[in-house]
CSV table of C-alpha atoms in Angstrom, one decimal:
chain,number,residue,atom,x,y,z
A,1,MET,CA,-53.3,-8.5,-86.7
A,2,HIS,CA,-55.3,-6.3,-89.1
A,3,GLN,CA,-54.0,-2.8,-89.9
A,4,ASP,CA,-56.1,0.1,-88.5
A,5,PHE,CA,-56.2,3.3,-90.5
A,6,PHE,CA,-59.4,4.8,-89.0
A,7,GLY,CA,-60.1,8.4,-89.7
A,8,GLN,CA,-56.6,9.1,-91.1
A,9,ASN,CA,-55.6,11.4,-94.0
A,10,LEU,CA,-54.2,9.1,-96.6
A,11,ARG,CA,-54.3,11.4,-99.6
A,12,GLY,CA,-52.0,10.4,-102.3
A,13,ARG,CA,-50.5,7.4,-100.3
A,14,SER,CA,-49.4,4.5,-102.2
A,15,PHE,CA,-50.4,1.0,-101.0
A,16,LYS,CA,-49.6,-0.6,-104.4
A,17,GLY,CA,-49.3,-4.3,-104.3
A,18,GLN,CA,-49.6,-4.5,-100.5
A,19,ASN,CA,-51.5,-7.1,-98.4
A,20,LEU,CA,-54.1,-5.1,-96.6
A,21,GLU,CA,-56.6,-8.0,-95.9
A,22,GLY,CA,-59.1,-7.0,-93.3
A,23,ALA,CA,-57.7,-3.5,-92.9
A,24,ASN,CA,-59.9,-0.7,-91.4
A,25,PHE,CA,-60.0,2.2,-93.6
A,26,SER,CA,-63.4,3.6,-92.4
A,27,GLY,CA,-63.7,7.3,-92.2
A,28,THR,CA,-60.4,7.9,-94.1
A,29,ASP,CA,-59.5,10.5,-96.8
A,30,ILE,CA,-58.2,8.3,-99.6
A,31,LYS,CA,-58.3,10.8,-102.4
A,32,SER,CA,-55.7,10.0,-105.0
A,33,ALA,CA,-54.5,7.0,-103.0
A,34,ASP,CA,-53.1,4.1,-105.0
A,35,PHE,CA,-54.4,0.6,-104.1
A,36,THR,CA,-53.4,-1.0,-107.5
A,37,GLY,CA,-52.9,-4.7,-107.2
A,38,ALA,CA,-53.4,-4.7,-103.4
A,39,ASN,CA,-55.1,-7.5,-101.4
A,40,LEU,CA,-58.0,-5.8,-99.7
A,41,ASN,CA,-60.0,-9.0,-99.0
A,42,GLY,CA,-62.5,-8.1,-96.2
A,43,ALA,CA,-61.2,-4.5,-95.8
A,44,ASN,CA,-63.6,-1.8,-94.3
A,45,PHE,CA,-64.0,1.5,-96.3
A,46,THR,CA,-67.2,2.6,-94.6
A,47,GLY,CA,-67.6,6.4,-95.0
A,48,ALA,CA,-64.3,6.7,-96.7
A,49,LYS,CA,-63.7,9.7,-99.3
A,50,ALA,CA,-62.1,8.7,-102.5
A,51,GLY,CA,-61.6,10.7,-105.6
A,52,LEU,CA,-59.2,13.7,-106.7
A,53,GLN,CA,-56.9,15.8,-104.8
A,54,LYS,CA,-57.1,19.5,-105.3
A,55,ARG,CA,-54.2,19.7,-107.7
A,56,TRP,CA,-55.7,17.1,-109.9
A,57,ALA,CA,-59.0,18.9,-109.9
A,58,ILE,CA,-57.3,22.2,-110.8
A,59,PHE,CA,-55.6,20.3,-113.7
A,60,LEU,CA,-59.0,19.1,-115.1
A,61,VAL,CA,-60.4,22.6,-114.7
A,62,CYS,CA,-57.5,23.8,-117.0
A,63,VAL,CA,-58.0,21.1,-119.5
A,64,SER,CA,-61.8,21.9,-119.6
A,65,TRP,CA,-60.9,25.6,-120.3
A,66,VAL,CA,-58.5,24.4,-123.0
A,67,LEU,CA,-61.4,22.3,-124.6
A,68,SER,CA,-63.7,25.3,-124.4
A,69,GLY,CA,-60.9,27.4,-126.1
A,70,ILE,CA,-60.8,24.9,-128.9
A,71,SER,CA,-64.6,25.0,-129.2
A,72,GLY,CA,-64.3,28.9,-129.3
A,73,PHE,CA,-61.6,28.6,-132.0
A,74,PHE,CA,-63.8,26.5,-134.3
A,75,SER,CA,-66.9,28.6,-133.5
A,76,ALA,CA,-65.0,31.6,-134.8
A,77,PHE,CA,-64.5,30.0,-138.2
A,78,THR,CA,-68.0,28.6,-138.2
A,79,GLY,CA,-69.3,32.0,-137.6
A,80,LEU,CA,-67.0,33.4,-140.3
A,81,PHE,CA,-68.3,30.9,-142.9
A,82,ILE,CA,-72.0,31.4,-141.9
A,83,ALA,CA,-71.5,35.3,-142.1
A,84,PHE,CA,-70.8,34.8,-145.9
A,85,ILE,CA,-74.7,34.7,-146.2
A,86,PHE,CA,-74.6,38.6,-146.2
A,87,ASP,CA,-72.0,38.8,-148.9
A,88,SER,CA,-74.7,39.7,-151.6
A,89,PRO,CA,-72.2,40.7,-154.2
A,90,HIS,CA,-70.7,37.2,-154.3
A,91,PRO,CA,-73.2,34.5,-154.8
A,92,LEU,CA,-70.7,31.8,-154.3
A,93,ASN,CA,-69.8,33.1,-150.8
A,94,GLN,CA,-73.6,33.1,-150.0
A,95,VAL,CA,-73.7,29.4,-151.0
A,96,VAL,CA,-70.9,28.6,-148.5
A,97,GLY,CA,-72.7,30.6,-145.8
A,98,TRP,CA,-76.0,28.9,-146.2
A,99,THR,CA,-74.5,25.5,-146.6
A,100,SER,CA,-72.5,25.9,-143.3
A,101,LEU,CA,-75.7,27.2,-141.5
A,102,ILE,CA,-77.7,24.2,-142.8
A,103,VAL,CA,-74.9,21.8,-141.8
A,104,VAL,CA,-74.9,23.3,-138.3
A,105,ILE,CA,-78.7,23.1,-137.8
A,106,VAL,CA,-78.7,19.5,-139.3
A,107,LEU,CA,-75.6,18.4,-137.1
A,108,PHE,CA,-77.2,19.8,-133.9
A,109,ILE,CA,-80.5,18.1,-134.6
A,110,VAL,CA,-78.8,14.7,-135.5
A,111,ILE,CA,-76.6,14.9,-132.5
A,112,LEU,CA,-79.5,15.6,-130.2
A,113,ASP,CA,-81.6,12.8,-131.7
A,114,GLN,CA,-79.3,10.2,-132.8
A,115,GLY,CA,-76.0,10.7,-131.1
A,116,LEU,CA,-72.5,11.9,-132.4
A,117,LYS,CA,-71.7,8.7,-134.4
A,118,SER,CA,-74.8,9.3,-136.6
A,119,ALA,CA,-73.9,13.0,-136.9
A,120,LEU,CA,-70.4,12.0,-138.3
A,121,ALA,CA,-72.0,9.8,-140.9
A,122,VAL,CA,-74.6,12.4,-141.9
A,123,THR,CA,-71.9,15.0,-142.3
A,124,VAL,CA,-69.8,12.9,-144.6
A,125,VAL,CA,-72.8,12.3,-146.8
A,126,LEU,CA,-73.8,16.0,-146.8
A,127,ALA,CA,-70.2,17.0,-147.6
A,128,LEU,CA,-69.9,14.5,-150.5
A,129,ALA,CA,-73.4,15.4,-151.8
A,130,VAL,CA,-72.7,19.1,-151.8
A,131,ALA,CA,-69.3,18.8,-153.3
A,132,VAL,CA,-70.5,16.8,-156.2
A,133,ALA,CA,-73.4,19.1,-156.8
A,134,VAL,CA,-71.3,22.2,-156.7
A,135,THR,CA,-68.6,20.7,-158.9
A,136,LEU,CA,-71.2,19.7,-161.6
A,137,ALA,CA,-73.0,23.1,-161.3
A,138,LEU,CA,-69.9,25.1,-161.7
A,139,THR,CA,-67.6,25.4,-164.6
A,140,GLY,CA,-64.0,26.7,-164.8
A,141,ALA,CA,-61.1,27.0,-162.5
A,142,GLY,CA,-63.4,28.5,-159.8
A,143,ALA,CA,-65.2,25.2,-159.3
A,144,LEU,CA,-62.3,23.4,-157.6
A,145,ALA,CA,-61.4,26.4,-155.4
A,146,PHE,CA,-64.9,26.8,-154.3
A,147,THR,CA,-65.4,23.1,-153.5
A,148,CYS,CA,-62.3,23.1,-151.4
A,149,VAL,CA,-63.5,26.3,-149.4
A,150,LEU,CA,-66.9,24.6,-148.9
A,151,ALA,CA,-65.3,21.4,-147.8
A,152,LEU,CA,-63.3,23.4,-145.3
A,153,ALA,CA,-66.3,25.0,-144.0
A,154,LEU,CA,-68.1,21.6,-143.5
A,155,ALA,CA,-65.0,20.3,-141.7
A,156,VAL,CA,-64.8,23.3,-139.3
A,157,THR,CA,-68.4,23.1,-138.6
A,158,LEU,CA,-68.2,19.5,-137.7
A,159,ALA,CA,-65.2,20.0,-135.5
A,160,ASN,CA,-67.1,22.7,-133.6
A,161,ALA,CA,-70.0,20.5,-133.1
A,162,CYS,CA,-67.8,17.7,-131.8
A,163,ALA,CA,-65.9,20.1,-129.5
A,164,LEU,CA,-69.1,21.4,-128.0
A,165,ALA,CA,-70.5,17.8,-127.6
A,166,PHE,CA,-67.5,16.7,-125.6
A,167,ALA,CA,-67.2,19.9,-123.5
A,168,GLY,CA,-70.5,19.3,-121.6
A,169,PRO,CA,-69.8,15.7,-120.4
A,170,LEU,CA,-66.3,16.5,-119.4
A,171,ALA,CA,-67.6,19.4,-117.3
A,172,VAL,CA,-70.2,17.2,-115.6
A,173,ALA,CA,-67.8,14.2,-115.1
A,174,GLY,CA,-65.1,16.5,-113.5
A,175,ASP,CA,-67.6,18.4,-111.4
A,176,PHE,CA,-66.6,21.7,-112.9
A,177,ALA,CA,-69.9,22.4,-114.7
A,178,LEU,CA,-69.7,26.2,-113.6
A,179,ALA,CA,-66.2,26.8,-114.6
A,180,VAL,CA,-66.7,25.2,-118.0
A,181,ALA,CA,-70.1,26.9,-118.5
A,182,ILE,CA,-68.3,30.2,-118.0
A,183,ALA,CA,-65.4,29.1,-120.2
A,184,LEU,CA,-67.9,28.2,-123.1
A,185,ALA,CA,-69.7,31.4,-122.7
A,186,ILE,CA,-66.4,33.4,-123.0
A,187,ALA,CA,-65.1,31.2,-125.8
A,188,ASN,CA,-68.2,31.3,-127.9
A,189,ALA,CA,-68.8,35.0,-127.3
A,190,GLY,CA,-65.3,35.7,-128.2
A,191,ALA,CA,-65.6,33.5,-131.3
A,192,GLY,CA,-68.7,35.3,-132.3
A,193,ALA,CA,-67.0,38.6,-131.9
A,194,LEU,CA,-64.1,37.4,-133.9
A,195,ALA,CA,-66.3,36.3,-136.7
A,196,PHE,CA,-68.2,39.5,-136.5
A,197,VAL,CA,-65.0,41.6,-136.9
A,198,PHE,CA,-63.6,39.4,-139.7
A,199,ASN,CA,-66.8,39.6,-141.6
A,200,GLY,CA,-67.3,43.2,-141.1
A,201,LEU,CA,-63.7,44.1,-142.1
A,202,GLY,CA,-64.1,41.9,-145.2
A,203,PHE,CA,-67.2,43.7,-146.4
A,204,PHE,CA,-65.6,47.2,-145.4
A,205,ALA,CA,-62.7,46.4,-147.6
A,206,PHE,CA,-64.9,45.2,-150.5
A,207,ALA,CA,-67.0,48.3,-150.3
A,208,PHE,CA,-64.1,50.8,-150.3
A,209,LEU,CA,-61.7,49.1,-152.5
A,210,GLY,CA,-63.9,48.4,-155.5
A,211,GLY,CA,-67.5,47.5,-154.6
A,212,GLY,CA,-69.2,50.6,-155.7
A,213,THR,CA,-70.2,54.0,-154.2
A,214,ARG,CA,-69.6,55.1,-150.7
A,215,ILE,CA,-73.4,54.9,-150.0
A,216,VAL,CA,-73.5,51.3,-151.1
A,217,ALA,CA,-70.4,50.5,-149.3
A,218,SER,CA,-71.8,52.0,-146.0
A,219,LEU,CA,-75.0,50.1,-146.3
A,220,SER,CA,-73.2,46.8,-147.2
A,221,PHE,CA,-70.9,47.3,-144.2
A,222,ALA,CA,-73.7,48.1,-141.8
A,223,PHE,CA,-75.8,45.2,-142.9
A,224,ALA,CA,-72.9,42.8,-142.7
A,225,PHE,CA,-72.0,44.2,-139.4
A,226,LEU,CA,-75.4,43.7,-137.8
A,227,GLY,CA,-76.0,40.3,-139.5
A,228,ALA,CA,-72.6,39.0,-138.2
A,229,PHE,CA,-73.3,40.3,-134.6
A,230,VAL,CA,-76.8,38.6,-134.5
A,231,LEU,CA,-75.2,35.4,-135.8
A,232,ALA,CA,-72.4,35.5,-133.3
A,233,PHE,CA,-74.9,35.9,-130.5
A,234,ILE,CA,-77.1,33.2,-131.6
A,235,LEU,CA,-74.1,30.8,-132.2
A,236,ALA,CA,-72.8,31.5,-128.7
A,237,VAL,CA,-76.1,30.8,-127.0
A,238,ALA,CA,-76.8,27.8,-129.0
A,239,GLY,CA,-73.3,26.4,-128.4
A,240,ILE,CA,-73.6,26.7,-124.6
A,241,LEU,CA,-77.2,25.3,-124.5
A,242,PHE,CA,-76.1,22.4,-126.9
A,243,SER,CA,-73.2,21.5,-124.8
A,244,ALA,CA,-75.0,21.7,-121.5
A,245,ASN,CA,-77.8,19.4,-123.0
A,246,ILE,CA,-75.4,16.9,-124.3
A,247,GLY,CA,-73.5,16.9,-121.0
A,248,ARG,CA,-76.7,16.3,-119.0
A,249,ARG,CA,-78.0,13.6,-121.3
A,250,ALA,CA,-74.6,11.7,-121.4
A,251,MET,CA,-74.1,11.7,-117.6
A,252,GLU,CA,-77.8,10.5,-117.1
A,253,GLY,CA,-76.9,7.4,-119.0
A,254,ASP,CA,-78.3,8.1,-122.4
A,255,GLU,CA,-77.0,5.2,-124.6
A,256,LYS,CA,-76.6,7.5,-127.6
A,257,TYR,CA,-73.9,9.4,-125.8
A,258,SER,CA,-72.5,6.6,-123.8
A,259,TRP,CA,-69.1,6.6,-125.4
A,260,ILE,CA,-68.8,10.3,-124.7
A,261,ARG,CA,-69.7,9.8,-121.1
A,262,ASN,CA,-67.1,7.0,-120.9
A,263,ILE,CA,-64.4,9.1,-122.3
A,264,ALA,CA,-65.3,12.0,-120.0
A,265,ILE,CA,-65.4,9.9,-116.8
A,266,ALA,CA,-62.1,8.0,-117.8
A,267,PHE,CA,-60.6,11.5,-118.1
A,268,ALA,CA,-62.0,12.7,-114.8
A,269,ALA,CA,-60.5,9.7,-113.0
A,270,ILE,CA,-57.0,10.5,-114.0
A,271,GLY,CA,-55.1,11.1,-110.7
A,272,GLY,CA,-58.1,9.8,-108.6
A,273,THR,CA,-58.2,6.9,-106.2
A,274,SER,CA,-57.1,3.6,-107.9
A,275,PHE,CA,-58.3,0.1,-107.1
A,276,ARG,CA,-57.2,-1.2,-110.4
A,277,SER,CA,-56.5,-4.9,-110.3
A,278,SER,CA,-57.0,-5.2,-106.6
A,279,ASP,CA,-58.8,-7.9,-104.6
A,280,LEU,CA,-62.0,-6.3,-103.3
A,281,THR,CA,-63.7,-9.5,-102.1
A,282,ASP,CA,-66.1,-8.9,-99.2
A,283,VAL,CA,-64.9,-5.3,-99.1
A,284,ASN,CA,-67.4,-2.8,-97.4
A,285,PHE,CA,-67.8,0.6,-99.0
A,286,THR,CA,-71.0,1.5,-97.3
A,287,ALA,CA,-71.6,5.3,-97.4
A,288,ALA,CA,-68.3,5.8,-99.1
A,289,THR,CA,-67.9,8.6,-101.7
A,290,LEU,CA,-66.3,7.0,-104.8
A,291,LYS,CA,-66.4,9.7,-107.5
A,292,SER,CA,-63.4,9.6,-110.0
A,293,THR,CA,-62.2,6.1,-108.6
A,294,ASP,CA,-60.7,3.4,-110.8
A,295,PHE,CA,-62.1,0.0,-110.5
A,296,ARG,CA,-60.8,-1.5,-113.8
A,297,LYS,CA,-59.9,-5.2,-113.5
A,298,ALA,CA,-60.8,-5.1,-109.7
A,299,ILE,CA,-62.1,-8.3,-108.2
A,300,LEU,CA,-65.6,-7.5,-107.0
A,301,ILE,CA,-66.9,-10.5,-105.1
A,302,ARG,CA,-69.7,-9.8,-102.6
A,303,THR,CA,-68.3,-6.1,-102.5
A,304,CYS,CA,-70.8,-4.0,-100.6
A,305,PHE,CA,-71.7,-0.6,-102.2
A,306,ASN,CA,-74.7,0.1,-100.1
A,307,LYS,CA,-75.5,3.9,-99.8
A,308,THR,CA,-72.3,4.8,-101.5
A,309,LYS,CA,-72.1,8.3,-103.3
A,310,LYS,CA,-71.3,9.1,-106.8
A,311,LEU,CA,-70.8,5.3,-107.7
A,312,ASP,CA,-72.1,6.2,-111.3
A,313,PHE,CA,-68.9,8.4,-111.7
A,314,VAL,CA,-66.3,5.7,-111.3
A,315,ARG,CA,-64.3,4.2,-114.0
A,316,PRO,CA,-65.7,0.7,-114.0
A,317,GLY,CA,-63.8,-1.1,-116.9
A,318,THR,CA,-65.7,-4.4,-117.7
A,319,THR,CA,-67.0,-4.9,-114.2
A,320,TYR,CA,-70.8,-4.9,-113.3
A,321,LEU,CA,-70.4,-1.3,-112.3
A,322,GLN,CA,-70.6,-0.3,-116.0
A,323,LYS,CA,-74.3,-0.9,-115.8
A,324,ALA,CA,-76.3,2.1,-114.7
A,325,GLN,CA,-79.2,0.0,-113.6
A,326,VAL,CA,-76.9,-2.3,-111.5
A,327,VAL,CA,-75.3,0.7,-109.9
A,328,SER,CA,-78.6,2.2,-108.9
A,329,VAL,CA,-79.7,-1.1,-107.1
A,330,LEU,CA,-76.3,-1.2,-105.4
A,331,GLU,CA,-76.6,2.2,-104.0
A,332,THR,CA,-80.3,2.3,-103.1
A,333,GLY,CA,-81.2,-1.3,-102.6
A,334,VAL,CA,-84.3,-0.6,-104.8
A,335,GLY,CA,-84.7,-2.8,-108.0
A,336,GLN,CA,-88.4,-3.7,-108.3
A,337,ASP,CA,-89.4,-4.6,-111.9
A,338,SER,CA,-85.7,-4.4,-113.1
A,339,ASN,CA,-84.5,-6.4,-116.1
A,340,PHE,CA,-81.2,-8.1,-115.6
A,341,ASP,CA,-81.7,-10.8,-118.3
A,342,ARG,CA,-78.5,-12.4,-119.4
A,343,GLU,CA,-76.3,-10.0,-117.5
A,344,ASN,CA,-73.1,-11.2,-115.9
A,345,LEU,CA,-73.7,-10.4,-112.2
A,346,SER,CA,-71.2,-12.8,-110.8
A,347,GLY,CA,-70.2,-11.9,-107.3
A,348,ILE,CA,-72.6,-9.1,-107.0
A,349,ASN,CA,-73.8,-8.0,-103.5
A,350,PHE,CA,-77.6,-7.2,-103.5
A,351,LYS,CA,-77.9,-7.9,-99.8
A,352,GLY,CA,-81.3,-6.8,-98.5
A,353,ALA,CA,-82.5,-5.3,-101.8
A,354,ASN,CA,-86.0,-5.1,-103.0
A,355,LEU,CA,-86.1,-7.1,-106.3
A,356,ILE,CA,-89.8,-8.0,-106.5
A,357,ASP,CA,-90.8,-8.9,-109.9
A,358,ALA,CA,-87.3,-8.5,-111.3
A,359,SER,CA,-86.1,-10.6,-114.2
A,360,PHE,CA,-82.8,-12.6,-114.2
A,361,ILE,CA,-83.5,-14.8,-117.1
A,362,GLY,CA,-80.2,-16.5,-118.2
A,363,ALA,CA,-78.3,-14.2,-115.7
A,364,ASN,CA,-75.1,-15.3,-114.1
A,365,LEU,CA,-75.6,-14.8,-110.2
A,366,SER,CA,-72.8,-17.3,-109.2
A,367,GLN,CA,-71.1,-16.3,-105.9
A,368,ALA,CA,-73.6,-13.5,-105.5
A,369,ASN,CA,-74.7,-12.3,-102.0
A,370,LEU,CA,-78.5,-12.4,-102.1
A,371,GLN,CA,-79.0,-12.6,-98.3
A,372,ASP,CA,-82.4,-11.2,-97.2
A,373,VAL,CA,-83.3,-10.1,-100.8
A,374,ASP,CA,-87.0,-10.0,-101.7
A,375,LEU,CA,-87.2,-12.0,-104.9
A,376,SER,CA,-91.0,-12.4,-104.8
A,377,ARG,CA,-92.3,-13.3,-108.3
A,378,ALA,CA,-88.7,-12.8,-109.6
A,379,LYS,CA,-87.8,-14.7,-112.9
A,380,LEU,CA,-84.9,-16.8,-112.1
A,381,VAL,CA,-85.3,-19.0,-115.3
A,382,GLN,CA,-81.9,-20.4,-116.3
A,383,ALA,CA,-80.1,-18.2,-113.8
A,384,GLN,CA,-76.7,-19.4,-112.7
A,385,LEU,CA,-76.7,-19.7,-108.9
A,386,ASN,CA,-73.4,-21.6,-108.1
A,387,GLY,CA,-72.1,-20.6,-104.8
A,388,THR,CA,-74.9,-18.0,-104.4
A,389,ASP,CA,-75.9,-17.1,-100.9
A,390,LEU,CA,-79.7,-16.9,-100.6
A,391,THR,CA,-79.9,-17.0,-96.8
A,392,GLY,CA,-83.1,-15.4,-95.6
A,393,ALA,CA,-84.3,-14.4,-99.1
A,394,ASN,CA,-87.9,-14.4,-100.2
A,395,LEU,CA,-88.6,-16.6,-103.1
A,396,THR,CA,-92.4,-16.7,-102.8
A,397,GLY,CA,-93.9,-16.8,-106.4
A,398,ALA,CA,-90.5,-16.9,-108.1
A,399,TYR,CA,-90.1,-18.6,-111.5
A,400,ILE,CA,-87.4,-21.2,-111.3
A,401,GLN,CA,-87.4,-23.2,-114.6
A,402,ASP,CA,-84.1,-24.7,-115.2
A,403,TRP,CA,-82.1,-22.5,-112.7
A,404,GLY,CA,-78.7,-23.5,-112.1
A,405,ILE,CA,-78.4,-24.3,-108.4
A,406,THR,CA,-75.6,-26.5,-107.0
A,407,THR,CA,-74.7,-28.0,-103.6
A,408,ASP,CA,-72.8,-24.7,-102.9
A,409,THR,CA,-76.0,-22.7,-103.2
A,410,LYS,CA,-77.2,-21.5,-99.7
A,411,PHE,CA,-80.9,-21.8,-98.9
A,412,ASP,CA,-80.6,-21.3,-95.1
A,413,GLY,CA,-83.7,-19.5,-93.8
A,414,VAL,CA,-85.2,-19.0,-97.3
A,415,ARG,CA,-88.8,-17.8,-97.1
A,416,CYS,CA,-91.1,-19.4,-99.8
A,417,GLU,CA,-94.7,-20.3,-99.8
A,418,TYR,CA,-94.8,-21.5,-103.4
A,419,VAL,CA,-92.8,-21.3,-106.7
A,420,TYR,CA,-93.5,-21.8,-110.4
A,421,MET,CA,-91.6,-24.3,-112.6
A,422,ARG,CA,-92.4,-22.6,-115.8
A,423,LEU,CA,-92.8,-19.0,-117.0
A,424,PRO,CA,-96.6,-17.7,-117.1
A,425,THR,CA,-98.5,-17.5,-120.3
A,426,ALA,CA,-101.8,-15.8,-121.1
A,427,TYR,CA,-103.5,-19.1,-121.1
A,428,ASN,CA,-101.7,-20.3,-118.0
A,429,PRO,CA,-100.9,-17.8,-115.4
A,430,ASP,CA,-99.9,-20.4,-112.8
A,431,PRO,CA,-97.7,-22.9,-114.7
A,432,LEU,CA,-96.6,-26.0,-112.7
A,433,ARG,CA,-97.1,-24.4,-109.3
A,434,LYS,CA,-95.4,-26.0,-106.4
A,435,PRO,CA,-96.9,-27.2,-104.2
A,436,ASP,CA,-99.4,-28.5,-106.8
A,437,ASN,CA,-102.4,-27.7,-104.7
A,438,ASN,CA,-103.1,-24.0,-104.9
A,439,LYS,CA,-104.4,-24.0,-101.3
A,440,GLU,CA,-101.2,-25.4,-100.0
A,441,VAL,CA,-97.8,-23.7,-99.2
A,442,PHE,CA,-94.4,-24.8,-98.3
A,443,ALA,CA,-93.8,-25.2,-94.6
A,444,PRO,CA,-90.9,-23.4,-93.0
A,445,GLY,CA,-87.6,-25.0,-94.2
A,446,GLU,CA,-89.5,-27.2,-96.7
A,447,PHE,CA,-88.5,-25.3,-99.9
A,448,ALA,CA,-84.8,-25.7,-99.1
A,449,ASP,CA,-85.3,-29.5,-99.1
A,450,PHE,CA,-87.4,-29.3,-102.2
A,451,SER,CA,-84.7,-27.4,-104.1
A,452,LYS,CA,-81.8,-29.7,-103.5
A,453,PRO,CA,-80.0,-30.3,-106.8
A,454,ASN,CA,-80.5,-34.1,-106.5
A,455,ASP,CA,-84.3,-33.5,-106.7
A,456,THR,CA,-84.0,-31.9,-110.1
A,457,ALA,CA,-85.8,-34.8,-111.8
A,458,LYS,CA,-88.8,-34.4,-109.3
A,459,GLN,CA,-89.0,-30.5,-110.1
A,460,SER,CA,-89.2,-31.1,-113.9
C-alpha cells in the first residue's frame, strides 16, 4: 500500500534512501526535506511547497550582508584611490586616482556588455600596460614604489567590481533583494564616507604640516573634502545600480552571467529540499513550488513539472532543467517556434504542450512523454524517438527525415494529415510530401501504419 502524507508538515524530515514509490505528498510542506537517493517512482507532489526553512533563509540573509560588507570594504579603498585625483601637489598620486577611475569605468562597461570573464582579462591587460608604461616613464627608486601602489589600486578596484557583480545575483537567487539592496546602500555609503574621511584627513595633514600657507591649506582641504564627498556618493549609487542590473540580467538567463547565476542559485539551494540522486520517474509536481530545490543527478523520466512555480531557481545539475527554454515550456506548456536542436531531452514530459513549428533536429527525445502535444510543422529530422509516447499528438506537416523511431515508439491516436520526408528549401517548400498527392491526406490511423519502422525503405 502506498504511503499517504497528504497535507502534512514535513519540514526538515529525512526520507533519505527510502522506498516511497507511489507515495502521496500532495499539498505537503517539504521545505528542507531530504529525499536524497529515495525511490519516488510515481509519487504525487501536486501543490507541494519545497525550498528553505526560515533558519536557512536567515542564514542566507546574513551571508548576503557579509558579501555586501566585503563590497563596501573594497569600495572604501576604491574611493580612496580615486580621491587622489584631487591631490594636485602630488602628480603621481593624481595618476593613481585617474587610473583607478578609468579602470572602474572600463570594468563596469565591459562587465555590463561582455560579462565578468571578459572584465578579468581586460583588467589584467590594463594593469600590465599601465605598469610597464609608468615604469618606463619614471626613473629612480620612486618608480617601483609607485608601480606597486598603482597595482594595488587596480587589484582593489577589480575586487570591488567582482563583489558588486556577485551581490546582485545572490540577492535575487535567495529572494532577499530588499535586504541586500539596503545592505549595499549602507555598505557603499559607509565606504564612500570612509574614503571621504581618509582623503580629507590626508589633505588636511599635508596642508598644515608642510604644504604651504594656511590659506592654501584651507582651500586644498575644502576642495578635497568636497571632491571626495561627491565621488563617494557617485560610487555608492553606481555600485547599487550596477549590482542590481547584474543580478537582474543574470537571473533572467543572460548567458554572459550564467556562471554567476549558477553559483548564486547553488548557494541559495544550501539547506533547501533535496531530490539529489533520487528516482523521480513519472513523479507529478503539478503546481508545486520548487525554489531552492536540488535536482542534481536525479532521474527525471516523464516527470511532470506542469504549472510549477520557481522551477528556474532550482539547482539542476546536468539534467535538462539547466536549460531556461526547456524550463519555460515545462512550466507553461508553450513552446511554439522554440529551437531544441541537438538537445538531450531524454525522458522529458511535454504532455499537452504547444510545440507548433518547434525544431528538434538531432535532438534526443527517447522515453519522452509527448502525449497530446501539437507538433504541427515541427522539425523532427534525425530526432531520436526510442520509447517515446506520441499518443494523441498532432504531427500534421512535420518534417520527419531520418527520424529514429523504433517498435517501442507509441503512435496510438496520432493525428496527422500529411508529413514531409525532407526539410524545405526556397526552391522546394513541399519536399517529398506524404501522401504524394497534395489533395490527399492520411485517413485516421493510417499514419501510424505508414510510420512503422519496417516501412523505412518505403519512406525514403
